[in-house]
Amino acid sequence: MVQLTTVLCKAYHGGHLTICLALSGCTNRPFYHIMAAHKCPRDGRFVEQLGSYDPMPNSHGEKLVALNLDRIQHWIGCGAHITKPVEELLGLSGFFPLHPIVITNAERLRWKQAQEVLLAAQKTDTEATETKEN
Amino acid sequence: MFGSAGWVLAKEEAQTALQPARGRKTRHDPPAKSKIGRVATPPAVDPAEFFVLTERYRQYRQTVRALRQEFVTEVRRKAHEARAGVLAERKALQDAAEHRELMAWNQAENRRLHELRMARLRQEAREQERRQAEEAAREAREAEAWAQLKEREVLQLQEDAKNFITRQNLEARVEEALDSPKSYNWAITREALAVKPQHKGSRGPDEHNTHPGAMGVKGLGLI
């Protein structure tokens, strides 16, 4: 089987700035800051904080995301890379178009759920026919 | 709205939770014996889904590239406006005007302080001259007093010199001294009593003294 992920590599080269997620928080409680940073460790030196992302849902079942769109636009204009999770978050917020991976995963999930429903329906049909025959 | 992204990221976390030993071995540890004949097979790729996915990626990247170009032009426009825009020119004019104002104020302040300084210096010069004049007057007075003192001394000496004994006057003065009734033949005790050598027949007021030859200094007519 051929590894095809190289085809889906990043298509924009050059630049030394990245908009990425920096993990912080406690054990079993992650919390991400959306940072603009150079080639530094994940939790190390950064240029500017552009937002935050809380992956744990709150009491209303929401996952809160904060995005400083003005500064994000500025840094992208200065030639910053964006990592996949940040791209997904921007796509979901509406600032960017929706990421293909998000759409594909949603489709796969729906297909799987449809398959499960179909299997359940088929099972009930076979059971109904069996009982009918009996 | 954030459900699907959360599901994507939650799926990654769930995978890590189901395999707690993942990452236990470093890259230098040898693989286990049970994994000798193992061939890692990546998940199968659905060609239709892959085609759709590449098409979606192409469109996505096209859109994102366009957005990026827009943002770049925006940033450059802002930089250009900040450097050479209307607002920047106005600000530069305002800054220049403010600078000129401040320089004028500074020069006025300098002139004022200069005037004050010159007045102070003139005052000090006048004070200095007055003090010097006073000093000179005092010194002149002192010199004059000194000269007068010396003159008086000289005159006094000149007058005294008339009574000096010279070679010519010597014999006359000797004769005069010998002929004078004044006698220097006396001594003085610790109690300031003059003591004269005893003569036969003591004088009247001396009888009360302890020593028959002692007499007060006043009695001699010397004081």
CSV table of C-alpha atoms in Angstrom, one decimal:
chain,number,residue,atom,x,y,z
A,1,MET,CA,0.0,0.0,0.0
A,2,VAL,CA,1.4,3.4,-0.9
A,3,GLN,CA,1.6,6.1,1.7
A,4,LEU,CA,-0.5,8.9,0.2
A,5,THR,CA,-0.2,11.4,3.0
A,6,THR,CA,2.7,13.1,1.3
A,7,VAL,CA,0.3,14.2,-1.4
A,8,LEU,CA,-1.7,16.0,1.2
A,9,CYS,CA,1.3,17.8,2.6
A,10,LYS,CA,1.3,21.5,3.2
A,11,ALA,CA,1.3,23.4,-0.1
A,12,TYR,CA,2.6,26.7,1.2
A,13,HIS,CA,6.3,26.8,1.8
A,14,GLY,CA,8.6,29.5,3.2
A,15,GLY,CA,8.0,31.7,6.2
A,16,HIS,CA,9.2,31.2,9.7
A,17,LEU,CA,6.1,31.9,11.8
A,18,THR,CA,3.5,29.4,12.7
A,19,ILE,CA,0.0,29.8,14.3
A,20,CYS,CA,-0.3,26.7,16.5
A,21,LEU,CA,-1.9,25.3,19.6
A,22,ALA,CA,0.2,25.4,22.8
A,23,LEU,CA,-0.9,22.9,25.5
A,24,SER,CA,-1.3,24.0,29.0
A,25,GLY,CA,-3.5,23.0,32.0
A,26,CYS,CA,-3.3,20.2,34.5
A,27,THR,CA,-3.4,16.4,34.4
A,28,ASN,CA,-6.6,15.1,32.7
A,29,ARG,CA,-7.5,18.7,32.0
A,30,PRO,CA,-6.0,20.1,28.7
A,31,PHE,CA,-6.3,23.6,27.6
A,32,TYR,CA,-4.8,25.1,24.5
A,33,HIS,CA,-3.6,28.6,23.7
A,34,ILE,CA,-3.6,29.6,20.0
A,35,MET,CA,-0.2,31.2,19.6
A,36,ALA,CA,1.9,32.7,16.8
A,37,ALA,CA,5.4,31.4,17.4
A,38,HIS,CA,8.7,30.7,15.6
A,39,LYS,CA,10.4,27.3,15.6
A,40,CYS,CA,10.3,27.0,19.4
A,41,PRO,CA,9.1,24.2,21.7
A,42,ARG,CA,5.4,23.8,22.0
A,43,ASP,CA,5.1,25.6,25.4
A,44,GLY,CA,8.2,27.9,24.9
A,45,ARG,CA,8.8,31.3,23.5
A,46,PHE,CA,6.0,32.8,21.4
A,47,VAL,CA,5.4,36.0,19.5
A,48,GLU,CA,1.8,36.7,20.4
A,49,GLN,CA,-1.3,34.9,21.8
A,50,LEU,CA,-4.1,34.9,19.3
A,51,GLY,CA,-6.8,33.0,21.2
A,52,SER,CA,-7.6,29.9,23.2
A,53,TYR,CA,-9.4,26.6,22.8
A,54,ASP,CA,-10.9,24.6,25.6
A,55,PRO,CA,-11.4,20.9,24.5
A,56,MET,CA,-13.5,20.0,27.5
A,57,PRO,CA,-17.2,20.8,27.2
A,58,ASN,CA,-18.6,23.2,29.9
A,59,SER,CA,-21.8,22.8,31.9
A,60,HIS,CA,-23.8,23.7,28.8
A,61,GLY,CA,-22.1,21.2,26.6
A,62,GLU,CA,-20.1,23.9,24.7
A,63,LYS,CA,-16.4,23.9,23.8
A,64,LEU,CA,-15.3,27.5,24.0
A,65,VAL,CA,-12.9,28.9,21.4
A,66,ALA,CA,-11.5,32.4,21.3
A,67,LEU,CA,-10.0,33.9,18.1
A,68,ASN,CA,-8.4,37.3,17.7
A,69,LEU,CA,-9.3,37.5,14.0
A,70,ASP,CA,-7.7,40.9,13.4
A,71,ARG,CA,-4.3,39.7,14.6
A,72,ILE,CA,-4.6,36.3,12.9
A,73,GLN,CA,-5.3,38.1,9.6
A,74,HIS,CA,-2.3,40.3,10.2
A,75,TRP,CA,0.1,37.4,10.9
A,76,ILE,CA,-1.2,35.5,7.9
A,77,GLY,CA,-0.6,38.6,5.9
A,78,CYS,CA,3.0,38.6,7.3
A,79,GLY,CA,3.4,35.0,5.9
A,80,ALA,CA,2.6,32.6,8.8
A,81,HIS,CA,1.9,28.9,8.5
A,82,ILE,CA,-1.1,27.5,10.2
A,83,THR,CA,-1.3,24.0,11.7
A,84,LYS,CA,-4.1,21.6,11.0
A,85,PRO,CA,-6.0,21.9,14.2
A,86,VAL,CA,-6.0,25.7,13.9
A,87,GLU,CA,-7.1,25.4,10.3
A,88,GLU,CA,-10.0,23.2,11.4
A,89,LEU,CA,-11.0,25.7,14.2
A,90,LEU,CA,-10.9,28.6,11.7
A,91,GLY,CA,-12.9,26.7,9.2
A,92,LEU,CA,-15.6,25.9,11.8
A,93,SER,CA,-15.7,29.5,13.0
A,94,GLY,CA,-16.4,30.7,9.4
A,95,PHE,CA,-13.2,32.7,8.9
A,96,PHE,CA,-11.8,30.1,6.6
A,97,PRO,CA,-13.6,27.6,4.3
A,98,LEU,CA,-14.5,24.3,6.1
A,99,HIS,CA,-11.5,21.9,6.2
A,100,PRO,CA,-11.7,18.8,3.9
A,101,ILE,CA,-10.8,16.5,6.7
A,102,VAL,CA,-13.7,17.8,8.9
A,103,ILE,CA,-16.1,17.2,6.0
A,104,THR,CA,-14.7,13.8,5.3
A,105,ASN,CA,-14.8,12.7,8.9
A,106,ALA,CA,-18.4,13.9,9.1
A,107,GLU,CA,-19.3,11.9,6.0
A,108,ARG,CA,-17.5,8.8,7.3
A,109,LEU,CA,-19.4,9.1,10.6
A,110,ARG,CA,-22.7,9.5,8.8
A,111,TRP,CA,-21.9,6.6,6.5
A,112,LYS,CA,-21.0,4.4,9.6
A,113,GLN,CA,-24.2,5.4,11.4
A,114,ALA,CA,-26.2,4.7,8.2
A,115,GLN,CA,-24.5,1.3,8.0
A,116,GLU,CA,-25.3,0.6,11.6
A,117,VAL,CA,-29.0,1.6,11.0
A,118,LEU,CA,-29.1,-0.6,7.9
A,119,LEU,CA,-27.6,-3.5,9.8
A,120,ALA,CA,-30.0,-3.1,12.6
A,121,ALA,CA,-32.9,-2.9,10.1
A,122,GLN,CA,-31.6,-6.0,8.3
A,123,LYS,CA,-31.3,-7.9,11.5
A,124,THR,CA,-34.9,-7.0,12.5
A,125,ASP,CA,-36.1,-8.0,9.0
A,126,THR,CA,-34.3,-11.4,9.2
A,127,GLU,CA,-35.7,-11.9,12.7
A,128,ALA,CA,-39.2,-10.9,11.4
A,129,THR,CA,-38.9,-13.3,8.5
A,130,GLU,CA,-37.6,-16.1,10.8
A,131,THR,CA,-40.5,-15.6,13.2
A,132,LYS,CA,-42.9,-15.5,10.2
A,133,GLU,CA,-41.5,-18.7,8.8
A,134,ASN,CA,-41.8,-20.2,12.3
B,1,MET,CA,-21.3,23.7,15.7
B,2,PHE,CA,-17.9,22.6,17.2
B,3,GLY,CA,-19.1,19.1,17.6
B,4,SER,CA,-17.3,17.5,14.6
B,5,ALA,CA,-14.0,19.2,15.3
B,6,GLY,CA,-14.3,18.2,19.0
B,7,TRP,CA,-15.1,14.7,17.8
B,8,VAL,CA,-12.0,14.6,15.6
B,9,LEU,CA,-9.7,15.7,18.4
B,10,ALA,CA,-11.6,13.6,21.0
B,11,LYS,CA,-11.0,10.6,18.7
B,12,GLU,CA,-7.3,11.1,18.8
B,13,GLU,CA,-7.4,11.4,22.6
B,14,ALA,CA,-9.6,8.2,22.8
B,15,GLN,CA,-7.0,6.3,20.7
B,16,THR,CA,-4.3,7.3,23.1
B,17,ALA,CA,-6.4,6.3,26.1
B,18,LEU,CA,-7.1,2.7,24.6
B,19,GLN,CA,-3.3,2.2,24.1
B,20,PRO,CA,-1.8,3.2,27.4
B,21,ALA,CA,1.5,1.5,26.6
B,22,ARG,CA,2.0,3.5,23.4
B,23,GLY,CA,5.2,5.4,23.5
B,24,ARG,CA,6.6,3.3,26.3
B,25,LYS,CA,9.6,2.2,24.2
B,26,THR,CA,12.2,4.6,22.8
B,27,ARG,CA,13.5,4.4,19.3
B,28,HIS,CA,16.6,2.6,20.5
B,29,ASP,CA,14.7,-0.3,22.1
B,30,PRO,CA,14.4,-3.5,19.9
B,31,PRO,CA,10.9,-4.6,18.7
B,32,ALA,CA,9.3,-7.5,20.6
B,33,LYS,CA,9.6,-11.1,19.4
B,34,SER,CA,5.9,-11.3,18.8
B,35,LYS,CA,6.3,-8.5,16.1
B,36,ILE,CA,8.9,-10.3,14.0
B,37,GLY,CA,6.8,-11.2,11.0
B,38,ARG,CA,4.6,-8.2,11.3
B,39,VAL,CA,4.1,-6.0,8.2
B,40,ALA,CA,2.6,-2.7,8.9
B,41,THR,CA,-0.3,-2.2,6.6
B,42,PRO,CA,-1.8,1.3,6.5
B,43,PRO,CA,-5.6,1.6,6.3
B,44,ALA,CA,-7.0,1.0,2.8
B,45,VAL,CA,-7.8,4.1,0.7
B,46,ASP,CA,-11.1,4.3,-1.0
B,47,PRO,CA,-10.3,5.7,-4.5
B,48,ALA,CA,-13.6,7.6,-4.9
B,49,GLU,CA,-13.3,9.1,-1.4
B,50,PHE,CA,-9.6,9.9,-2.2
B,51,PHE,CA,-10.6,11.6,-5.4
B,52,VAL,CA,-13.3,13.6,-3.7
B,53,LEU,CA,-10.8,14.4,-0.9
B,54,THR,CA,-8.1,15.7,-3.3
B,55,GLU,CA,-10.7,17.8,-5.1
B,56,ARG,CA,-11.8,19.3,-1.8
B,57,TYR,CA,-8.2,19.9,-0.8
B,58,ARG,CA,-7.6,21.6,-4.2
B,59,GLN,CA,-10.5,23.9,-3.7
B,60,TYR,CA,-9.7,24.5,-0.1
B,61,ARG,CA,-6.1,25.4,-0.9
B,62,GLN,CA,-7.2,27.7,-3.7
B,63,THR,CA,-9.5,29.6,-1.4
B,64,VAL,CA,-7.0,29.8,1.4
B,65,ARG,CA,-4.3,31.0,-1.0
B,66,ALA,CA,-6.6,33.7,-2.3
B,67,LEU,CA,-7.4,34.7,1.3
B,68,ARG,CA,-3.7,34.7,2.1
B,69,GLN,CA,-3.0,37.0,-0.8
B,70,GLU,CA,-5.8,39.3,0.3
B,71,PHE,CA,-4.3,39.5,3.8
B,72,VAL,CA,-0.8,40.1,2.4
B,73,THR,CA,-2.1,43.0,0.3
B,74,GLU,CA,-4.0,44.4,3.3
B,75,VAL,CA,-0.8,44.3,5.5
B,76,ARG,CA,1.3,45.9,2.8
B,77,ARG,CA,-1.4,48.6,2.3
B,78,LYS,CA,-1.5,49.3,6.0
B,79,ALA,CA,2.3,49.5,6.1
B,80,HIS,CA,2.4,51.8,3.1
B,81,GLU,CA,-0.3,54.0,4.7
B,82,ALA,CA,1.5,54.1,8.0
B,83,ARG,CA,4.6,55.1,6.1
B,84,ALA,CA,3.3,57.5,3.4
B,85,GLY,CA,-0.4,57.8,3.9
B,86,VAL,CA,-2.6,60.9,4.4
B,87,LEU,CA,-2.8,60.4,8.2
B,88,ALA,CA,1.0,59.9,8.3
B,89,GLU,CA,1.6,63.1,6.4
B,90,ARG,CA,-0.7,65.0,8.7
B,91,LYS,CA,1.0,63.5,11.7
B,92,ALA,CA,4.4,64.4,10.3
B,93,LEU,CA,3.3,68.0,9.8
B,94,GLN,CA,1.8,68.2,13.3
B,95,ASP,CA,5.0,66.7,14.7
B,96,ALA,CA,7.1,69.3,12.8
B,97,ALA,CA,4.9,72.1,14.0
B,98,GLU,CA,5.1,70.9,17.6
B,99,HIS,CA,8.9,70.5,17.2
B,100,ARG,CA,9.2,74.1,16.0
B,101,GLU,CA,7.0,75.3,18.8
B,102,LEU,CA,9.0,73.5,21.4
B,103,MET,CA,12.3,74.8,19.9
B,104,ALA,CA,10.9,78.4,19.9
B,105,TRP,CA,9.9,78.0,23.5
B,106,ASN,CA,13.2,76.5,24.4
B,107,GLN,CA,15.0,79.4,22.8
B,108,ALA,CA,12.8,81.9,24.6
B,109,GLU,CA,13.5,80.2,27.8
B,110,ASN,CA,17.2,80.2,27.1
B,111,ARG,CA,17.1,84.0,26.3
B,112,ARG,CA,15.2,84.6,29.6
B,113,LEU,CA,17.7,82.6,31.6
B,114,HIS,CA,20.5,84.3,29.8
B,115,GLU,CA,19.1,87.7,30.7
B,116,LEU,CA,18.8,86.6,34.3
B,117,ARG,CA,22.3,85.3,34.3
B,118,MET,CA,23.7,88.5,32.8
B,119,ALA,CA,21.9,90.5,35.4
B,120,ARG,CA,23.2,88.3,38.2
B,121,LEU,CA,26.7,88.5,36.8
B,122,ARG,CA,26.6,92.3,36.6
B,123,GLN,CA,25.3,92.4,40.1
B,124,GLU,CA,28.1,90.2,41.2
B,125,ALA,CA,30.6,92.3,39.4
B,126,ARG,CA,29.3,95.4,41.1
B,127,GLU,CA,29.4,93.6,44.5
B,128,GLN,CA,33.0,92.6,43.7
B,129,GLU,CA,34.0,96.1,42.8
B,130,ARG,CA,32.4,97.5,46.0
B,131,ARG,CA,34.2,94.9,48.1
B,132,GLN,CA,37.4,95.6,46.4
B,133,ALA,CA,37.0,99.3,46.9
B,134,GLU,CA,36.3,98.8,50.5
B,135,GLU,CA,39.3,96.5,50.8
B,136,ALA,CA,41.5,99.1,49.2
B,137,ALA,CA,40.1,101.8,51.5
B,138,ARG,CA,40.7,99.7,54.5
B,139,GLU,CA,44.2,98.8,53.4
B,140,ALA,CA,44.9,102.5,52.7
B,141,ARG,CA,43.7,103.4,56.1
B,142,GLU,CA,45.8,100.7,57.7
B,143,ALA,CA,48.8,101.8,55.7
B,144,GLU,CA,48.3,105.4,56.7
B,145,ALA,CA,47.8,104.4,60.3
B,146,TRP,CA,51.0,102.4,60.2
B,147,ALA,CA,52.9,105.2,58.6
B,148,GLN,CA,51.6,107.6,61.2
B,149,LEU,CA,52.6,105.2,63.9
B,150,LYS,CA,56.0,104.9,62.5
B,151,GLU,CA,56.3,108.6,62.1
B,152,ARG,CA,55.3,109.1,65.8
B,153,GLU,CA,57.9,106.5,66.8
B,154,VAL,CA,60.5,108.3,64.8
B,155,LEU,CA,59.6,111.6,66.3
B,156,GLN,CA,59.6,110.1,69.7
B,157,LEU,CA,63.0,108.6,69.1
B,158,GLN,CA,64.2,111.9,67.8
B,159,GLU,CA,63.0,113.6,70.9
B,160,ASP,CA,64.5,110.8,73.1
B,161,ALA,CA,67.7,111.1,71.1
B,162,LYS,CA,68.1,114.6,72.5
B,163,ASN,CA,68.6,113.1,76.0
B,164,PHE,CA,70.9,110.3,74.8
B,165,ILE,CA,74.3,110.2,76.3
B,166,THR,CA,77.0,110.9,73.7
B,167,ARG,CA,80.7,111.1,73.9
B,168,GLN,CA,80.4,114.8,74.2
B,169,ASN,CA,77.8,114.6,77.0
B,170,LEU,CA,79.3,111.8,78.8
B,171,GLU,CA,81.3,113.6,81.4
B,172,ALA,CA,78.6,116.2,82.0
B,173,ARG,CA,76.0,113.5,82.5
B,174,VAL,CA,78.2,111.5,84.8
B,175,GLU,CA,78.8,114.6,86.9
B,176,GLU,CA,75.1,115.3,86.9
B,177,ALA,CA,74.2,111.8,88.0
B,178,LEU,CA,76.7,111.8,90.7
B,179,ASP,CA,75.5,115.2,92.0
B,180,SER,CA,71.8,114.1,92.0
B,181,PRO,CA,70.2,113.3,95.4
B,182,LYS,CA,68.5,110.1,94.0
B,183,SER,CA,69.9,107.0,95.5
B,184,TYR,CA,69.6,103.6,93.9
B,185,ASN,CA,71.0,101.8,96.8
B,186,TRP,CA,67.8,99.9,97.9
B,187,ALA,CA,66.2,96.5,97.5
B,188,ILE,CA,62.6,95.2,97.5
B,189,THR,CA,61.2,92.3,99.5
B,190,ARG,CA,58.5,89.9,98.5
B,191,GLU,CA,55.9,91.9,100.4
B,192,ALA,CA,56.8,94.9,98.1
B,193,LEU,CA,58.6,96.6,100.9
B,194,ALA,CA,61.7,98.5,99.9
B,195,VAL,CA,64.7,97.8,102.0
B,196,LYS,CA,67.3,100.4,102.5
B,197,PRO,CA,70.6,100.0,104.2
B,198,GLN,CA,70.4,101.1,107.9
B,199,HIS,CA,71.4,104.6,108.7
B,200,LYS,CA,71.9,106.0,112.2
B,201,GLY,CA,68.7,107.9,113.2
B,202,SER,CA,65.8,106.3,111.4
B,203,ARG,CA,63.1,108.5,109.8
B,204,GLY,CA,59.8,109.3,111.5
B,205,PRO,CA,57.1,107.2,109.8
B,206,ASP,CA,59.3,104.1,109.6
B,207,GLU,CA,59.2,103.3,113.3
B,208,HIS,CA,56.0,101.1,112.9
B,209,ASN,CA,57.6,98.7,110.4
B,210,THR,CA,58.9,95.3,111.6
B,211,HIS,CA,62.4,95.8,110.2
B,212,PRO,CA,64.0,99.1,111.2
B,213,GLY,CA,65.5,99.5,107.8
B,214,ALA,CA,62.3,98.6,105.8
B,215,MET,CA,60.1,101.2,104.4
B,216,GLY,CA,57.2,101.2,101.9
B,217,VAL,CA,57.9,101.9,98.4
B,218,LYS,CA,55.9,105.1,98.4
B,219,GLY,CA,58.1,106.6,101.1
B,220,LEU,CA,61.1,106.6,98.8
B,221,GLY,CA,59.3,108.9,96.4
B,222,LEU,CA,60.0,106.6,93.5
B,223,ILE,CA,56.3,105.8,92.8
